[in-house]
Tab-separated table of C-alpha atoms in Angstrom:
chain	number	residue	atom	x	y	z
A	7	MET	CA	-35.334	32.525	-76.713
A	8	THR	CA	-31.752	32.945	-75.456
A	9	ASP	CA	-29.032	31.683	-77.775
A	10	PRO	CA	-26.976	28.848	-76.231
A	11	LEU	CA	-23.410	29.725	-75.295
A	12	PRO	CA	-21.727	27.834	-78.191
A	13	ARG	CA	-23.725	29.909	-80.688
A	14	LEU	CA	-22.779	33.132	-78.911
A	15	LEU	CA	-19.102	32.128	-78.895
A	16	LYS	CA	-19.207	31.397	-82.632
A	17	SER	CA	-20.944	34.724	-83.299
A	18	TYR	CA	-18.300	36.591	-81.346
A	19	GLU	CA	-15.467	34.835	-83.195
A	20	PHE	CA	-17.098	35.590	-86.557
A	21	LEU	CA	-17.506	39.302	-85.754
A	22	LYS	CA	-13.950	39.534	-84.415
A	23	GLN	CA	-12.512	37.953	-87.540
A	24	ALA	CA	-14.663	40.105	-89.818
A	25	LEU	CA	-13.327	43.255	-88.169
A	26	ALA	CA	-9.740	42.021	-88.383
A	27	GLN	CA	-9.931	40.978	-92.036
A	28	TYR	CA	-12.246	43.539	-93.577
A	29	GLY	CA	-12.327	46.482	-91.180
A	30	GLY	CA	-9.714	48.367	-93.170
A	31	ARG	CA	-11.819	48.164	-96.336
A	32	MET	CA	-15.173	49.051	-94.823
A	33	ALA	CA	-16.860	52.396	-94.343
A	34	GLU	CA	-16.520	53.932	-90.893
A	35	HIS	CA	-20.208	53.479	-90.049
A	36	GLU	CA	-20.032	49.787	-91.051
A	37	VAL	CA	-17.027	49.223	-88.799
A	38	ALA	CA	-18.850	50.967	-85.952
A	39	ARG	CA	-21.891	48.736	-86.475
A	40	LEU	CA	-19.788	45.563	-86.399
A	41	ARG	CA	-18.000	46.707	-83.252
A	42	GLU	CA	-21.330	47.417	-81.578
A	43	GLN	CA	-22.590	43.942	-82.507
A	44	ARG	CA	-19.358	42.367	-81.265
A	45	ASP	CA	-19.600	44.191	-77.931
A	46	GLN	CA	-23.255	43.195	-77.529
A	47	VAL	CA	-22.389	39.529	-78.051
A	48	PHE	CA	-19.441	39.897	-75.661
A	49	HIS	CA	-21.780	41.227	-72.959
A	50	ARG	CA	-24.259	38.389	-73.542
A	51	ILE	CA	-21.484	35.839	-73.098
A	52	LEU	CA	-20.411	37.473	-69.825
A	53	THR	CA	-23.948	37.454	-68.445
A	54	PHE	CA	-25.008	34.061	-69.806
A	55	ASP	CA	-26.478	32.083	-66.900
A	56	ALA	CA	-26.138	28.304	-66.824
A	57	SER	CA	-26.063	25.615	-64.157
A	58	ASP	CA	-23.829	23.287	-66.209
A	59	PRO	CA	-20.229	23.609	-64.899
A	60	ARG	CA	-18.890	22.863	-68.388
A	61	VAL	CA	-20.641	25.980	-69.667
A	62	THR	CA	-19.319	28.060	-66.776
A	63	GLY	CA	-15.813	26.768	-67.449
A	64	ALA	CA	-16.164	27.783	-71.109
A	65	GLN	CA	-17.180	31.288	-70.041
A	66	LEU	CA	-14.151	31.634	-67.764
A	67	HIS	CA	-11.865	30.448	-70.547
A	68	PHE	CA	-13.421	32.979	-72.932
A	69	MET	CA	-12.894	35.828	-70.458
A	70	ILE	CA	-9.255	34.951	-69.856
A	71	GLU	CA	-8.565	34.659	-73.597
A	72	ASN	CA	-10.037	38.112	-74.220
A	73	LEU	CA	-8.361	40.005	-71.374
A	74	PRO	CA	-5.532	41.328	-73.611
A	75	ARG	CA	-8.064	43.123	-75.839
A	76	LEU	CA	-9.291	44.992	-72.764
A	77	ALA	CA	-5.869	45.911	-71.388
A	78	GLY	CA	-6.373	49.596	-72.233
A	79	ASP	CA	-9.959	49.775	-70.945
A	80	PRO	CA	-10.039	49.718	-67.104
A	81	GLU	CA	-13.848	49.878	-66.960
A	82	ALA	CA	-14.206	46.859	-69.249
A	83	LEU	CA	-11.579	44.985	-67.230
A	84	ARG	CA	-13.537	45.617	-64.021
A	85	THR	CA	-16.715	44.360	-65.692
A	86	VAL	CA	-14.975	41.162	-66.774
A	87	GLN	CA	-13.433	40.682	-63.324
A	88	LYS	CA	-16.854	40.929	-61.666
A	89	ALA	CA	-18.403	38.520	-64.166
A	90	ALA	CA	-15.501	36.086	-63.762
A	91	GLY	CA	-15.936	36.227	-59.995
A	92	ARG	CA	-19.633	35.342	-60.274
A	93	HIS	CA	-18.986	32.481	-62.668
A	94	LEU	CA	-16.101	31.158	-60.596
A	95	ASP	CA	-18.266	31.163	-57.470
A	96	ARG	CA	-20.958	29.257	-59.388
A	97	LEU	CA	-18.401	26.763	-60.701
A	98	LEU	CA	-17.056	26.083	-57.222
A	99	ARG	CA	-20.559	25.724	-55.771
A	100	SER	CA	-21.507	23.285	-58.527
A	101	ARG	CA	-18.564	21.069	-57.581
A	102	SER	CA	-19.255	21.170	-53.846
A	103	ALA	CA	-21.685	18.260	-54.026
A	104	GLU	CA	-18.986	16.097	-55.626
A	105	THR	CA	-15.808	17.300	-53.945
A	106	PRO	CA	-15.735	19.285	-50.692
A	107	LYS	CA	-14.151	22.685	-50.580
A	108	LEU	CA	-11.676	23.686	-47.937
A	109	MET	CA	-13.495	22.735	-44.744
A	110	ALA	CA	-12.768	22.587	-41.030
A	111	ARG	CA	-14.077	19.234	-39.813
A	112	PRO	CA	-14.738	18.085	-36.249
A	113	ASN	CA	-12.156	15.739	-34.793
A	114	ALA	CA	-12.896	12.932	-32.382
A	115	SER	CA	-12.588	15.195	-29.345
A	116	GLY	CA	-15.174	17.607	-30.677
A	117	GLY	CA	-12.641	20.269	-31.664
A	118	ARG	CA	-11.709	21.379	-35.145
A	119	SER	CA	-9.095	19.605	-37.212
A	120	ARG	CA	-6.800	21.153	-39.791
A	121	ASN	CA	-8.466	22.367	-42.984
A	122	ARG	CA	-8.347	20.027	-45.949
A	123	PHE	CA	-8.176	21.094	-49.569
A	124	ASP	CA	-9.186	18.945	-52.518
A	125	PRO	CA	-7.628	20.214	-55.787
A	126	GLU	CA	-9.737	17.996	-58.047
A	127	LYS	CA	-12.460	20.620	-58.501
A	128	PHE	CA	-9.900	22.958	-60.025
A	129	ARG	CA	-8.771	20.573	-62.766
A	130	THR	CA	-10.815	22.651	-65.220
A	131	PHE	CA	-7.924	25.107	-65.215
A	132	ASP	CA	-5.493	22.481	-66.491
A	133	HIS	CA	-6.999	23.056	-69.937
A	134	LEU	CA	-5.995	26.733	-69.968
A	135	ASN	CA	-2.860	28.108	-71.593
A	136	ASP	CA	-2.763	30.809	-68.925
A	137	ARG	CA	-1.043	30.115	-65.621
A	138	VAL	CA	-3.108	29.572	-62.476
A	139	GLY	CA	-2.001	29.192	-58.867
A	140	ILE	CA	-4.023	28.998	-55.642
A	141	ILE	CA	-2.330	30.346	-52.517
A	142	ASP	CA	-3.354	29.708	-48.907
A	143	ARG	CA	-3.109	32.071	-45.952
A	144	GLY	CA	0.380	30.798	-45.244
A	145	LEU	CA	1.340	32.107	-48.715
A	146	ARG	CA	1.988	28.578	-49.956
A	147	PHE	CA	0.660	26.801	-53.027
A	148	LEU	CA	-2.468	24.714	-52.613
A	149	TYR	CA	-2.667	24.074	-56.353
A	150	THR	CA	-1.153	25.051	-59.668
A	151	ASN	CA	-2.379	24.221	-63.148
A	152	ALA	CA	-0.435	22.407	-65.851
A	153	ALA	CA	0.555	25.613	-67.690
A	154	ASN	CA	2.186	27.081	-64.594
A	155	ALA	CA	3.998	23.836	-63.864
A	156	ARG	CA	5.377	23.772	-67.421
A	157	PHE	CA	6.454	27.404	-67.177
A	158	HIS	CA	8.535	26.661	-64.080
A	159	ARG	CA	9.673	23.265	-65.430
A	160	GLN	CA	8.365	21.425	-62.413
A	161	SER	CA	5.594	18.950	-61.758
A	162	ALA	CA	2.315	20.345	-60.458
A	163	GLY	CA	2.692	18.190	-57.345
A	164	ALA	CA	6.040	19.794	-56.539
A	165	PHE	CA	4.303	23.130	-56.044
A	166	VAL	CA	1.988	22.001	-53.251
A	167	GLY	CA	3.208	23.394	-49.948
A	168	SER	CA	5.940	25.506	-51.556
A	169	PRO	CA	6.199	29.204	-50.602
A	170	TYR	CA	4.848	31.406	-53.374
A	171	TRP	CA	7.816	33.789	-53.238
A	172	GLN	CA	10.205	31.008	-54.249
A	173	MET	CA	8.561	30.947	-57.685
A	174	THR	CA	8.548	34.711	-58.227
A	175	GLY	CA	11.679	35.819	-56.380
A	176	ARG	CA	11.678	37.855	-53.181
A	177	THR	CA	11.846	41.310	-54.807
A	178	PHE	CA	8.879	40.737	-57.113
A	179	PHE	CA	6.920	39.076	-54.327
A	180	ASP	CA	7.457	41.931	-51.877
A	181	ARG	CA	6.663	44.687	-54.359
A	182	VAL	CA	3.927	43.161	-56.516
A	183	SER	CA	2.517	39.871	-55.286
A	184	ALA	CA	2.290	40.315	-51.515
A	185	PRO	CA	0.118	43.492	-51.521
A	186	LYS	CA	-2.263	41.961	-54.078
A	187	ILE	CA	-2.550	38.673	-52.190
A	188	GLU	CA	-3.113	40.534	-48.920
A	189	ALA	CA	-5.899	42.538	-50.579
A	190	GLY	CA	-7.381	39.270	-51.872
A	191	PHE	CA	-7.605	37.842	-48.364
A	192	ALA	CA	-9.372	41.071	-47.395
A	193	GLY	CA	-11.977	40.304	-50.081
A	194	LYS	CA	-10.741	42.570	-52.868
A	195	ARG	CA	-10.361	41.458	-56.492
A	196	SER	CA	-7.535	43.157	-58.351
A	197	SER	CA	-5.268	42.921	-61.376
A	198	CYS	CA	-2.071	44.476	-62.682
A	199	LEU	CA	0.274	44.536	-65.657
A	200	CYS	CA	3.669	43.417	-64.440
A	201	ARG	CA	7.164	42.340	-65.470
A	202	ASN	CA	9.378	40.094	-63.370
A	203	ALA	CA	13.089	40.738	-63.920
A	204	ASN	CA	13.742	37.009	-63.429
A	205	TRP	CA	11.717	36.202	-66.558
A	206	ARG	CA	13.432	38.568	-69.026
A	207	ASP	CA	10.979	40.746	-70.959
A	208	LEU	CA	7.803	38.777	-70.219
A	209	VAL	CA	4.855	41.089	-69.483
A	210	GLN	CA	1.900	39.537	-67.684
A	211	LEU	CA	-1.644	40.513	-66.901
A	212	ALA	CA	-2.090	39.070	-63.416
A	213	SER	CA	-5.448	38.871	-61.642
A	214	PHE	CA	-6.018	38.072	-57.973
A	215	GLU	CA	-9.328	36.492	-56.989
A	216	PRO	CA	-10.401	35.631	-53.401
A	217	LEU	CA	-11.905	32.142	-52.997
A	218	ARG	CA	-14.557	31.437	-50.359
A	219	ASP	CA	-15.765	28.250	-48.718
A	220	GLU	CA	-19.404	27.291	-48.126
A	221	GLY	CA	-19.500	29.462	-45.027
A	222	GLY	CA	-18.365	32.539	-46.955
A	223	GLU	CA	-14.895	32.613	-45.423
A	224	ILE	CA	-11.976	33.437	-47.708
A	225	PHE	CA	-9.608	30.483	-47.607
A	226	ALA	CA	-7.313	31.198	-50.570
A	227	VAL	CA	-6.439	33.601	-53.376
A	228	MET	CA	-6.358	32.427	-56.973
A	229	ILE	CA	-3.762	34.091	-59.199
A	230	MET	CA	-4.187	33.977	-62.982
A	231	SER	CA	-1.360	35.170	-65.234
A	232	LYS	CA	-1.655	35.814	-68.962
A	233	ASP	CA	1.260	36.594	-71.280
A	234	VAL	CA	0.566	39.974	-72.935
A	235	THR	CA	4.136	40.692	-74.032
A	236	HIS	CA	3.042	41.017	-77.669
A	237	LEU	CA	0.642	43.888	-76.944
A	238	PRO	CA	1.659	47.558	-77.366
A	239	ILE	CA	1.318	48.426	-73.675
A	240	PRO	CA	2.788	51.749	-72.455
A	241	GLU	CA	5.769	51.184	-70.185
A	242	THR	CA	4.218	53.484	-67.605
A	243	ASP	CA	1.343	50.988	-67.147
A	244	ILE	CA	3.675	48.111	-66.240
A	245	VAL	CA	4.927	47.424	-62.725
A	246	SER	CA	8.471	46.046	-62.907
A	247	ALA	CA	10.431	44.353	-60.144
């Protein structure tokens, strides 16, 4: 019988803490065994399948929280990105019955009206400490979470309709953000370690995730940013602008 996600999360936390506290006093083979167990539990959390959106949200939160540990392992980062994409798609589908996604709806004349976006299904991300923004094809904010609003000292509502480059600065946008967003609208997931000169020495792990509507069309790109300044990341791995 498959362990429920809360039990897996507790197991992972226990193994992580055991390695941090006692790894230096254990034999090499014991440390290797604990690391293997930790990685097995990590994989089971990534692949855990559930229809409950609360469970899927917990998985996404877990992945984001653990991205810094994987900063030096590109293969592991790609695995997490793929898993996060699957879970995000499931989360959005699970909300579609309650709140419509971006949809083109017929107008009275039989044509198509402007697309409408309902941010309520993304409120899950307001519980994250990491910053989240959703950008439309006009490169304007459709949504930002509470953490991003606090970072910029604005209300979340003030972001809606604002050009993305105004938040990052033109230089950073042109060099870092724009190519990644463009790739997202082409269907490519990507991430990068970056430093924005406007935000002093802050180093971020930024991921770019295309979002699709019920018809499979990409309507936006979601950008998640995690502060990894405290990690010993080689300067050559960081894109600065």
